[in-house]
PDB file of C-alpha atoms in Angstrom:
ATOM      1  CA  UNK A   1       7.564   1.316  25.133  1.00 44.00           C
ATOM      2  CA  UNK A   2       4.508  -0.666  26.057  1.00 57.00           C
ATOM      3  CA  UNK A   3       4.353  -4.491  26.828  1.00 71.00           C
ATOM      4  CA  UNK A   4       1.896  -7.037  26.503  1.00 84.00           C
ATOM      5  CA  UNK A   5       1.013  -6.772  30.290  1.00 88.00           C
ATOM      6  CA  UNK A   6      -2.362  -4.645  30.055  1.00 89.00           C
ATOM      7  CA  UNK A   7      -2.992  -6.578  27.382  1.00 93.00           C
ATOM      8  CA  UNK A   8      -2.835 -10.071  29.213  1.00 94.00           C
ATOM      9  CA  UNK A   9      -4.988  -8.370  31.920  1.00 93.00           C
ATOM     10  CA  UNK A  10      -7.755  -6.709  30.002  1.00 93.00           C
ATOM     11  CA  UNK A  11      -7.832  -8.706  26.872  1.00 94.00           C
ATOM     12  CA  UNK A  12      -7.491  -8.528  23.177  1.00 95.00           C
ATOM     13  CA  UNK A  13     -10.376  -9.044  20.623  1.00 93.00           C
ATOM     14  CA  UNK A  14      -9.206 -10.629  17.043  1.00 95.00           C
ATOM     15  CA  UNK A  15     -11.562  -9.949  14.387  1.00 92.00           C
ATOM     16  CA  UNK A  16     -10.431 -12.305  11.447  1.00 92.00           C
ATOM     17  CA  UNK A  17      -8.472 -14.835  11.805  1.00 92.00           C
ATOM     18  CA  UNK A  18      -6.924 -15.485   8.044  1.00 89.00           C
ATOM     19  CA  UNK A  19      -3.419 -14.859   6.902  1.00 85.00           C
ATOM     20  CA  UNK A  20      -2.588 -11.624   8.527  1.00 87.00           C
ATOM     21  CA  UNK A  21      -4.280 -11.949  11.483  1.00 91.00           C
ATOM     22  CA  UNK A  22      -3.303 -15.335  11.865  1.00 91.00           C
ATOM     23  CA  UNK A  23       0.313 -14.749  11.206  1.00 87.00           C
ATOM     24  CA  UNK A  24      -0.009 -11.178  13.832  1.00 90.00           C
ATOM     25  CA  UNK A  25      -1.550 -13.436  16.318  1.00 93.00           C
ATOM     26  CA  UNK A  26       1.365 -16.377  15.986  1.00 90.00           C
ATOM     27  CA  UNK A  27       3.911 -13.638  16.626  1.00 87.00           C
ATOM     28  CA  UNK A  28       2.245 -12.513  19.675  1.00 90.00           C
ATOM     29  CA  UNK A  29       1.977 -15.902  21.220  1.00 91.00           C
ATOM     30  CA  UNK A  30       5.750 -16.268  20.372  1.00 87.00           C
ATOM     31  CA  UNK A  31       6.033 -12.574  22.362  1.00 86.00           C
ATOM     32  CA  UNK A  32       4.191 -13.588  25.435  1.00 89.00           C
ATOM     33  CA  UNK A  33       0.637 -13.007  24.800  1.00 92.00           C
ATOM     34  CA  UNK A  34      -1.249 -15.598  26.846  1.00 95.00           C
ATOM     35  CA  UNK A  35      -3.427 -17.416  24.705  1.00 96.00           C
ATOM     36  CA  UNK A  36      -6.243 -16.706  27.234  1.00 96.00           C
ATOM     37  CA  UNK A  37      -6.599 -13.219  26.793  1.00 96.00           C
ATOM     38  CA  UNK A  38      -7.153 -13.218  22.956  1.00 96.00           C
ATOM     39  CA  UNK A  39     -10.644 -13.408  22.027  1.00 94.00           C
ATOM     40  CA  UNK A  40     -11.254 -14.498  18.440  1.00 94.00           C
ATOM     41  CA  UNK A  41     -14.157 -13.762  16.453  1.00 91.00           C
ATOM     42  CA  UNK A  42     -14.564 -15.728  13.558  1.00 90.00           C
ATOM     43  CA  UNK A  43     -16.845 -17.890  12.135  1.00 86.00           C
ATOM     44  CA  UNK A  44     -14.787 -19.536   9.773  1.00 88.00           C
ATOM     45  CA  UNK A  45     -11.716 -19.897  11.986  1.00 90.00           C
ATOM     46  CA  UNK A  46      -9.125 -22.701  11.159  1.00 91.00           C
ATOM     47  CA  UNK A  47      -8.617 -25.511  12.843  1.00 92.00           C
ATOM     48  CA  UNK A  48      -5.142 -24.786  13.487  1.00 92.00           C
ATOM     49  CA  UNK A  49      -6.569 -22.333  15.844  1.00 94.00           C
ATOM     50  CA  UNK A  50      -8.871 -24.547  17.229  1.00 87.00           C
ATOM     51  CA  UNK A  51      -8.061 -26.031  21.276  1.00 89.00           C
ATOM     52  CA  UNK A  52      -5.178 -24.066  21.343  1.00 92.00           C
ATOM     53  CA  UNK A  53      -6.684 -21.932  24.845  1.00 95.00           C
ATOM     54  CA  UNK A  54      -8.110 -19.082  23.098  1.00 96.00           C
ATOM     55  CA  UNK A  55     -11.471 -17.508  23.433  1.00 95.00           C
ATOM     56  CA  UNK A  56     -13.418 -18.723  19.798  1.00 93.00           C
ATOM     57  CA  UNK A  57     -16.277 -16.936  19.259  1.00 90.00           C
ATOM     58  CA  UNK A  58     -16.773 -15.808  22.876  1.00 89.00           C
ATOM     59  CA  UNK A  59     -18.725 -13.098  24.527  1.00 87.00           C
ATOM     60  CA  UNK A  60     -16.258  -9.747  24.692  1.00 85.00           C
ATOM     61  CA  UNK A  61     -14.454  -8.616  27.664  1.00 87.00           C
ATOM     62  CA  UNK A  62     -16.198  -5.686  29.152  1.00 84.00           C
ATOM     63  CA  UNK A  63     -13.135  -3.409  28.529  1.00 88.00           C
ATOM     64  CA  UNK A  64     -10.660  -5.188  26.174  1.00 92.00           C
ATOM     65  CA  UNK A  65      -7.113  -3.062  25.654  1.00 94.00           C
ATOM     66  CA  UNK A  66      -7.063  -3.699  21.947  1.00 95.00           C
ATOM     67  CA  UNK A  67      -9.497  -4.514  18.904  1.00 94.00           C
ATOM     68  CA  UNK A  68      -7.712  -5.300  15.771  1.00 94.00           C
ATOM     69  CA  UNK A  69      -9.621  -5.845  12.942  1.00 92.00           C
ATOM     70  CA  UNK A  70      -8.459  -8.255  11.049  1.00 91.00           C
ATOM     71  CA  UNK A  71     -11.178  -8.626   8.064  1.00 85.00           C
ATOM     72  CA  UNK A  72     -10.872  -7.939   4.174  1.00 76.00           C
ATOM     73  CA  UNK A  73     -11.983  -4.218   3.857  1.00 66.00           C
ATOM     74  CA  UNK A  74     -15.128  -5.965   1.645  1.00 67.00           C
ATOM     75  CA  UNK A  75     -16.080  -7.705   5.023  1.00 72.00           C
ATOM     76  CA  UNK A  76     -15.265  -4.679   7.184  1.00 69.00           C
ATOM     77  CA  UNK A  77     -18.779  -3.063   7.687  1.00 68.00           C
ATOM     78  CA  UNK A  78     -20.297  -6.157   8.358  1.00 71.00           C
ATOM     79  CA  UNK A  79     -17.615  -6.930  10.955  1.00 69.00           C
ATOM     80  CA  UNK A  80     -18.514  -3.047  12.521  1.00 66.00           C
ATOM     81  CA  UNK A  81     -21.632  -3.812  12.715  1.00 70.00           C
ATOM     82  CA  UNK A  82     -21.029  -6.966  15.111  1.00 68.00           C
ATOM     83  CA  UNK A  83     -18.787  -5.223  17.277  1.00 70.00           C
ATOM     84  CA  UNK A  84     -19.997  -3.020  20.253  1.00 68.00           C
ATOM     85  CA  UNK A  85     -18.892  -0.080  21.106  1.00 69.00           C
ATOM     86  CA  UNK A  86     -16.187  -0.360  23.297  1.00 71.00           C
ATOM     87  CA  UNK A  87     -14.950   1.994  25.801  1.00 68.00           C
ATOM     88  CA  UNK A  88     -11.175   2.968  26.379  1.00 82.00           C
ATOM     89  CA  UNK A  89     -10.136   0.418  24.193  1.00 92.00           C
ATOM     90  CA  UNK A  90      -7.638   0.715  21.208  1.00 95.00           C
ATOM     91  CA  UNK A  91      -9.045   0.001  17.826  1.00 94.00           C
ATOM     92  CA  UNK A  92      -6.406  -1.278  15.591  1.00 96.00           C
ATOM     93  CA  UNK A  93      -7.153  -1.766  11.823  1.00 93.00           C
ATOM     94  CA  UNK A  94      -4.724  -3.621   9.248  1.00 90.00           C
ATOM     95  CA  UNK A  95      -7.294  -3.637   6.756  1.00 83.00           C
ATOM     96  CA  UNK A  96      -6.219  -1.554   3.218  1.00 77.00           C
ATOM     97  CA  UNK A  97      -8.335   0.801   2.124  1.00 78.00           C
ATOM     98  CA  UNK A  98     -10.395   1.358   4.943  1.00 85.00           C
ATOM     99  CA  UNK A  99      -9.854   5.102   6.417  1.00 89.00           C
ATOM    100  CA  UNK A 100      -9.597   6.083   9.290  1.00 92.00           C
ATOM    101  CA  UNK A 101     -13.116   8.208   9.107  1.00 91.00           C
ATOM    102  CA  UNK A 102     -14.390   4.727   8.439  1.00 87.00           C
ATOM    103  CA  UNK A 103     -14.073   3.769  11.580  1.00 88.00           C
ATOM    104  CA  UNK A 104     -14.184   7.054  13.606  1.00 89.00           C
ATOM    105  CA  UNK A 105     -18.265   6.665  12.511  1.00 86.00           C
ATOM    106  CA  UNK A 106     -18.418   3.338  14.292  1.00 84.00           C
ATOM    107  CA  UNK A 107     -16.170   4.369  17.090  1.00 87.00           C
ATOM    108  CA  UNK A 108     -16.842   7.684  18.028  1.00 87.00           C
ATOM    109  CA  UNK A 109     -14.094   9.154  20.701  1.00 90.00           C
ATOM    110  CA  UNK A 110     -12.055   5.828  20.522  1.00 92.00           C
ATOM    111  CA  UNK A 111      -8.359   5.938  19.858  1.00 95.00           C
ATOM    112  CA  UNK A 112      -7.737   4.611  16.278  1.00 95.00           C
ATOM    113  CA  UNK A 113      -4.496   2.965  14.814  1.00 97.00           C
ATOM    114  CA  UNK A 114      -4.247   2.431  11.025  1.00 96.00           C
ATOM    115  CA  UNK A 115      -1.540  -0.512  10.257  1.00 96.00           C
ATOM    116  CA  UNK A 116      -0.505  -1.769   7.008  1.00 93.00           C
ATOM    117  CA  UNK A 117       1.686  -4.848   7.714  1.00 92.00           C
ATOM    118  CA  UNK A 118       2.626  -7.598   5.319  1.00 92.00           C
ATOM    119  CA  UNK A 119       2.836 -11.464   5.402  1.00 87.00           C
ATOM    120  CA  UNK A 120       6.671 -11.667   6.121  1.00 91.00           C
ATOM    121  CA  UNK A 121       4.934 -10.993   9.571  1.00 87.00           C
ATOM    122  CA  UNK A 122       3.934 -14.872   9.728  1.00 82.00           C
ATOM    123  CA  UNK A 123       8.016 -15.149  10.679  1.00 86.00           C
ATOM    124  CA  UNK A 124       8.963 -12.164  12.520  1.00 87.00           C
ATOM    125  CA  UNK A 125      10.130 -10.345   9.264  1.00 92.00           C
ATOM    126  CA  UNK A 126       7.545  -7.773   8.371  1.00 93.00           C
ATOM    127  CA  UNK A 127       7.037  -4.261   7.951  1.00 95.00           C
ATOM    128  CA  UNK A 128       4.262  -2.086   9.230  1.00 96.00           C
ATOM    129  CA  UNK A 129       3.635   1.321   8.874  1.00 97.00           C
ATOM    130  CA  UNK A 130       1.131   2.876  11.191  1.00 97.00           C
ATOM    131  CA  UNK A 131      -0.521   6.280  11.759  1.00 98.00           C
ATOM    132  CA  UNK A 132      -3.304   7.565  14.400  1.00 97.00           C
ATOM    133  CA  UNK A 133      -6.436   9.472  14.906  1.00 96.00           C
ATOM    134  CA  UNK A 134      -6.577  12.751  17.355  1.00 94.00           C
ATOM    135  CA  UNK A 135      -7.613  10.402  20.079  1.00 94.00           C
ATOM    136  CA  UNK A 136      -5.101   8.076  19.857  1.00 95.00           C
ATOM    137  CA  UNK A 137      -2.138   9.383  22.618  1.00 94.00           C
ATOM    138  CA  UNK A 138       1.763   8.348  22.574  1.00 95.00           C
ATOM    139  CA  UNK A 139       1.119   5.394  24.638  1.00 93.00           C
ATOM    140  CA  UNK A 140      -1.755   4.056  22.233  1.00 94.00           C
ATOM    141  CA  UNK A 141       0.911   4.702  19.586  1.00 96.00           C
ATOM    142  CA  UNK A 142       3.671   2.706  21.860  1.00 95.00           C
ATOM    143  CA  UNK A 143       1.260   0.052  22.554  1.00 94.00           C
ATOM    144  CA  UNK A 144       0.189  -0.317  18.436  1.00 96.00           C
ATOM    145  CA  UNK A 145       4.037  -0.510  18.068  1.00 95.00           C
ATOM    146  CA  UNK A 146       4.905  -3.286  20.309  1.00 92.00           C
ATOM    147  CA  UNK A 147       1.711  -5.238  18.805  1.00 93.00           C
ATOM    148  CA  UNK A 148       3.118  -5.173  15.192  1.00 94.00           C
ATOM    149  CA  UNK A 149       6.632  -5.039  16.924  1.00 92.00           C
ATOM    150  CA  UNK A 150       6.588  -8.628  17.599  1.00 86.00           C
ATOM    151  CA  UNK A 151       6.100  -9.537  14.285  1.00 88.00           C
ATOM    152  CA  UNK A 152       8.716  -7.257  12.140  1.00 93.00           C
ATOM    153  CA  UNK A 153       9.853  -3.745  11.668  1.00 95.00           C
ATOM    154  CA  UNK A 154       7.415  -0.548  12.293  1.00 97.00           C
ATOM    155  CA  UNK A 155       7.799   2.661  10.818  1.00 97.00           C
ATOM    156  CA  UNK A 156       5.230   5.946  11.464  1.00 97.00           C
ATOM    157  CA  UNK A 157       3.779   8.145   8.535  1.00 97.00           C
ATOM    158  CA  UNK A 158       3.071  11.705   9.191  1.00 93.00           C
ATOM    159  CA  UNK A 159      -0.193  11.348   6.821  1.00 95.00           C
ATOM    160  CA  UNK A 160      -2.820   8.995   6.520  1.00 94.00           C
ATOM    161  CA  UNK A 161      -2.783   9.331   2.381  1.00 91.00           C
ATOM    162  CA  UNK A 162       0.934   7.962   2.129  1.00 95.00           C
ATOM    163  CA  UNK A 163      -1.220   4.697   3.479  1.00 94.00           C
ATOM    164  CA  UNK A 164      -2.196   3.653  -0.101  1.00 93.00           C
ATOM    165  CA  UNK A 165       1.426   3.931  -1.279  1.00 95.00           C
ATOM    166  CA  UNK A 166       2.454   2.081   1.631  1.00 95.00           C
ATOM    167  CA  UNK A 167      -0.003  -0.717   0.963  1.00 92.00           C
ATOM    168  CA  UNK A 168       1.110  -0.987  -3.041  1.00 95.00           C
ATOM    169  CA  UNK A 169       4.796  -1.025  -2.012  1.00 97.00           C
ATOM    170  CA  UNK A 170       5.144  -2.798   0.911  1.00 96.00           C
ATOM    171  CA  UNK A 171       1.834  -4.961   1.664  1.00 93.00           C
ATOM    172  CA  UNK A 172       1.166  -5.956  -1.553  1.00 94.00           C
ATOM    173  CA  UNK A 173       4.839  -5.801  -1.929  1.00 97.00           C
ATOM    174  CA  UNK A 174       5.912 -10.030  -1.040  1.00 96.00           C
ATOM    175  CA  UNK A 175       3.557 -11.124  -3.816  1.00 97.00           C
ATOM    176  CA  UNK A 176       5.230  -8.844  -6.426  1.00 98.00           C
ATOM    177  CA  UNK A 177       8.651 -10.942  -4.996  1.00 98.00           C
ATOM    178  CA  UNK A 178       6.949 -14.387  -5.079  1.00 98.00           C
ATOM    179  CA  UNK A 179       6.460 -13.911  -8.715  1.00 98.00           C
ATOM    180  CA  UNK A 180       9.983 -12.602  -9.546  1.00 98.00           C
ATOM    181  CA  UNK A 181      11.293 -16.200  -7.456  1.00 98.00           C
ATOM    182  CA  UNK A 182       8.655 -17.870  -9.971  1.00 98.00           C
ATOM    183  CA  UNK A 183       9.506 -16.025 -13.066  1.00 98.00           C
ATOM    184  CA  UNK A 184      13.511 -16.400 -12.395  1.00 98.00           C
ATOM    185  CA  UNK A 185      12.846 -20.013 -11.462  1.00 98.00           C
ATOM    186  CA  UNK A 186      11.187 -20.506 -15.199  1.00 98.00           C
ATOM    187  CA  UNK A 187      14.018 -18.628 -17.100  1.00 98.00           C
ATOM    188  CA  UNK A 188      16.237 -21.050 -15.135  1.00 98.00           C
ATOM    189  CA  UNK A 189      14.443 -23.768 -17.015  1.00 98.00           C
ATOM    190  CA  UNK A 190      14.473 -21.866 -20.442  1.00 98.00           C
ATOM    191  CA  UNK A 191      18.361 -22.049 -19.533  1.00 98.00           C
ATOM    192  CA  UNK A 192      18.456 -26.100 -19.164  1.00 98.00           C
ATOM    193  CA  UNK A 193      18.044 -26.413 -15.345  1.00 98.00           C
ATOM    194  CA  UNK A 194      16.037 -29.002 -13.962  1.00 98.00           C
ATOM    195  CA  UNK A 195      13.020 -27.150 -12.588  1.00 98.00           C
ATOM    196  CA  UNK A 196      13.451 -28.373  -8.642  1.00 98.00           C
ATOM    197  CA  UNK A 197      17.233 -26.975  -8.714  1.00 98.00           C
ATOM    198  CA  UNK A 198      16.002 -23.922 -11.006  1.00 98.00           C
ATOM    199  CA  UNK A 199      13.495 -23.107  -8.092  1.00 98.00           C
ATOM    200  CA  UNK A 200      15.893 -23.604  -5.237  1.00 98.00           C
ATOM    201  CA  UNK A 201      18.324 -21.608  -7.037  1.00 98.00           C
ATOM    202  CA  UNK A 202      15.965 -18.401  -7.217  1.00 98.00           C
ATOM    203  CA  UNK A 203      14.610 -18.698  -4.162  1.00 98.00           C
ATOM    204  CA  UNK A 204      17.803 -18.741  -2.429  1.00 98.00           C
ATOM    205  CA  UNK A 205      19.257 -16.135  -4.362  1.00 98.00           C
ATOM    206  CA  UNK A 206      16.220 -13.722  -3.691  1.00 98.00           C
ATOM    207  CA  UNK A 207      16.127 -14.390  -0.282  1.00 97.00           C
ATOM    208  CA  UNK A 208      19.682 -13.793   0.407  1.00 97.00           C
ATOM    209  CA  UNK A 209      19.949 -10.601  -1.884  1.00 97.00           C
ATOM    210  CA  UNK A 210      16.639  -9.519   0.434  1.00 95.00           C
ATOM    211  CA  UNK A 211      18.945 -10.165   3.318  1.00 95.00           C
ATOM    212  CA  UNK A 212      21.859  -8.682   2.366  1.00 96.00           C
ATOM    213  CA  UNK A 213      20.067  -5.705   1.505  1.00 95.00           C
ATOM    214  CA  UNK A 214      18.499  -5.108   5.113  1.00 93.00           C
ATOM    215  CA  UNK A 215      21.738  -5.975   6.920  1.00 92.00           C
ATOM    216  CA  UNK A 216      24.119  -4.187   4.520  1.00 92.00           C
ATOM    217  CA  UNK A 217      24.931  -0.219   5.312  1.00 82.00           C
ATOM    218  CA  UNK A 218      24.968   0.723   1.596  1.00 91.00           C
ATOM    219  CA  UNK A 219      22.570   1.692  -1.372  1.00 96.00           C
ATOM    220  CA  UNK A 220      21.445  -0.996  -3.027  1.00 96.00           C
ATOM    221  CA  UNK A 221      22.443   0.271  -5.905  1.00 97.00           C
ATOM    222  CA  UNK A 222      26.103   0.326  -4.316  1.00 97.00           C
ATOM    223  CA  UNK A 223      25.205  -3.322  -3.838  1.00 97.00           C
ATOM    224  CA  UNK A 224      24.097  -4.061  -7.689  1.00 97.00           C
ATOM    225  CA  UNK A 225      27.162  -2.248  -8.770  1.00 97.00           C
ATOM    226  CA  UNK A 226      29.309  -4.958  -6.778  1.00 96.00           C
ATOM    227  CA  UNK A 227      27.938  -7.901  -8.507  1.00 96.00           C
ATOM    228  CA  UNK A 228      28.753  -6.212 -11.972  1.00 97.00           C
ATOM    229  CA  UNK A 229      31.688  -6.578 -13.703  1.00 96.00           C
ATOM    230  CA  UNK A 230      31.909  -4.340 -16.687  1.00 94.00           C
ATOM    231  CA  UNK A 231      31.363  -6.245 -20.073  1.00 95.00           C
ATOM    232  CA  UNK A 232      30.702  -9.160 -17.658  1.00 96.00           C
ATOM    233  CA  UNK A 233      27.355 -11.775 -17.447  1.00 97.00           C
ATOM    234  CA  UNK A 234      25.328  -9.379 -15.013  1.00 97.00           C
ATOM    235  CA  UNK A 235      25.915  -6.288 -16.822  1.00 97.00           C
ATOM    236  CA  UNK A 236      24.563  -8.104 -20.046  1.00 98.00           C
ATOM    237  CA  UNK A 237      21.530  -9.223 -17.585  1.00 98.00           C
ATOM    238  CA  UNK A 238      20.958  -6.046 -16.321  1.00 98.00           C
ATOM    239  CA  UNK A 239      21.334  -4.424 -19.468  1.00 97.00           C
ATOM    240  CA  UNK A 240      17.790  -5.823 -20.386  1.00 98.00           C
ATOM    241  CA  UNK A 241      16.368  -5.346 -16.867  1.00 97.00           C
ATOM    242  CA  UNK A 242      17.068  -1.685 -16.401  1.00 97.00           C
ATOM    243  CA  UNK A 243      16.030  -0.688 -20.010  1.00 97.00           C
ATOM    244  CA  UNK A 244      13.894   2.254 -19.029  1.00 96.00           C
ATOM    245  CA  UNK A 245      11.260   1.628 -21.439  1.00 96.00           C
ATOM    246  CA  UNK A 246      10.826  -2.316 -21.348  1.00 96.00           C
ATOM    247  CA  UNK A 247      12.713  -2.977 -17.803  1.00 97.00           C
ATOM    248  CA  UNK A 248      12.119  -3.131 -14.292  1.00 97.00           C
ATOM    249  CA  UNK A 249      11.997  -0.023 -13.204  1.00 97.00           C
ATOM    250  CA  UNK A 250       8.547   1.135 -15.285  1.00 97.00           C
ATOM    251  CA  UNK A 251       7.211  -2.071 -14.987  1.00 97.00           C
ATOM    252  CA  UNK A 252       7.126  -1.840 -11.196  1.00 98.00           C
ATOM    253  CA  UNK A 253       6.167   1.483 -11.522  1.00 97.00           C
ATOM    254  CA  UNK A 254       2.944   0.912 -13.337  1.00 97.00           C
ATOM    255  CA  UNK A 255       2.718  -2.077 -10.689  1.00 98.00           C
ATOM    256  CA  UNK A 256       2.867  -0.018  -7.559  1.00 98.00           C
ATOM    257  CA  UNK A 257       0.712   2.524  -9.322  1.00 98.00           C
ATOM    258  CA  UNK A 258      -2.418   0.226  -9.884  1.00 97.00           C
ATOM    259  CA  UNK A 259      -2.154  -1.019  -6.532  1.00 95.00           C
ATOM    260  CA  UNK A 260      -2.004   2.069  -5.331  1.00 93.00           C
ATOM    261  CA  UNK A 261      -5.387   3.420  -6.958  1.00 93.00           C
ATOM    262  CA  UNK A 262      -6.969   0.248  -5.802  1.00 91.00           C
ATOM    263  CA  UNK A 263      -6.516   1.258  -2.159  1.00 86.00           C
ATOM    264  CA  UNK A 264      -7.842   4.635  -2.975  1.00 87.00           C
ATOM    265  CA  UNK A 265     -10.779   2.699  -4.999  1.00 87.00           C
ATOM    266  CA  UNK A 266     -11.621   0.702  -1.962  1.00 80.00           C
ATOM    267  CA  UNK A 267     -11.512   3.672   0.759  1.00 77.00           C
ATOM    268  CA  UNK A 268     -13.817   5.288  -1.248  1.00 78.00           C
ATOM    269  CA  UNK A 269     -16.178   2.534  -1.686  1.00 76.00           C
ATOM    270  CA  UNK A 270     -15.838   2.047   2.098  1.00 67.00           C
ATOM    271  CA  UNK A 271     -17.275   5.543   3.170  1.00 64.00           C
TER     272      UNK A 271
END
């Protein structure tokens, strides 16, 4: 597996600096990158960023290891279009939507790594799936794995089309969760809880179900079965939750979906 030595030496070019790149780039500081090897590029950076020993808006090393591309794929041919081509570098792109043909135009011959993270990243608890171009060798796909490494899990596809179900599922994925925390948090109040204990109480109990369900080695459905006692307060809950035609299960299916033919909308649009 690859480590952030090469890296440190020859240099790393951000481009975008928001959420995601802001929370990939906190969890490679925390992994040893040195601050002065990153070069950021962008114009509206945060000042959290600001004197903290990177290069802001700097001139590019002549032969960086690593360009990650960081924009919103609205932004991304714009952002091409201010970045050189690069020789023997690895061009990284978390961006949804944008193919890898995209940037195989800009980049001709350069090894390319498609990533779909999510914000859990921001505290080491992400996921990121990533896949690779013809050019890009094992050790481009080691080094893309240690990158996102640092900041949660990794798993490979075998295709680049299961990248718009990834992106619905999992990067998408935390906001669909924020709003279950909110929406439990409000039927908590519907119930008579305060609204402060209501929203501790979901958050708590989402976050440690989310836990429990990564650390656990059974099904979750093994799981929900073990909260449920037959005739009990859960199975009257879950009664209404898993009714297959107003429940969960095709709600989140027609979620996943739409997200899902976004990402397709918006690599088309990007070609």
């Amino acid at each position: 597996m690859a480590d952030f030595d090469d890296i440190n030496e020859r240099g790393l070019v951000l481009v975008g600096c928001g959420r995601m790149g802001g929370a990939m780039l906190r969890g490679w500081l925390a992994r040893g990158l040195e601050p002065g090897a990153v070069t950021v590029i962008d114009p509206r950076l945060a000042p959290e960023w600001q004197n903290k020993g990177l290069r802001v808006n700097a001139a590019l090393p002549q032969r960086p290891a690593v360009l990650v591309l960081a924009v919103k794929p609205q932004m991304m041919a714009d952002a091409l279009g201010g970045v050189p081509t690069l020789a023997d570098t690895l061009v990284l792109s978390v961006a949804a939507g944008t193919t890898i043909a995209t940037f195989e135009a800009a980049f001709p011959g350069a090894p390319i790594v498609r990533v779909m993270p999510n914000t859990p990243a921001a505290i080491g608890q992400g996921i990121s799936a990533l896949i690779g171009n013809g050019h890009a060798t094992p050790a481009h796909l080691d080094l893309a794995e240690t990158l996102m490494g640092a900041v949660g899990r990794v798993v490979r596809l075998d295709h680049e089309d299961q990248m718009d179900a990834v992106t619905a599922l999992s990067g998408s994925g935390p906001a669909y969760v924020f709003h279950l925390i909110e929406a439990m948090a409000r039927a908590g109040e519907a119930q008579g809880l305060p609204a402060p204990l209501s929203l501790d109480l979901a958050r708590m109990t989402v976050a440690g179900a989310g836990a429990l369900a990564v650390h656990a080695d059974e099904d979750p459905a093994i799981l929900r079965e073990n909260v449920t006692s037959p005739g009990g307060t859960t199975a009257a809950g879950l009664a209404v939750l898993m009714d297959p035609d107003t429940g969960l299960p095709p709600l989140m299916a027609r979620t996943v979906a739409a997200a899902a033919e976004r990402g397709r909308e918006l690599g088309r649009a990007a070609q």
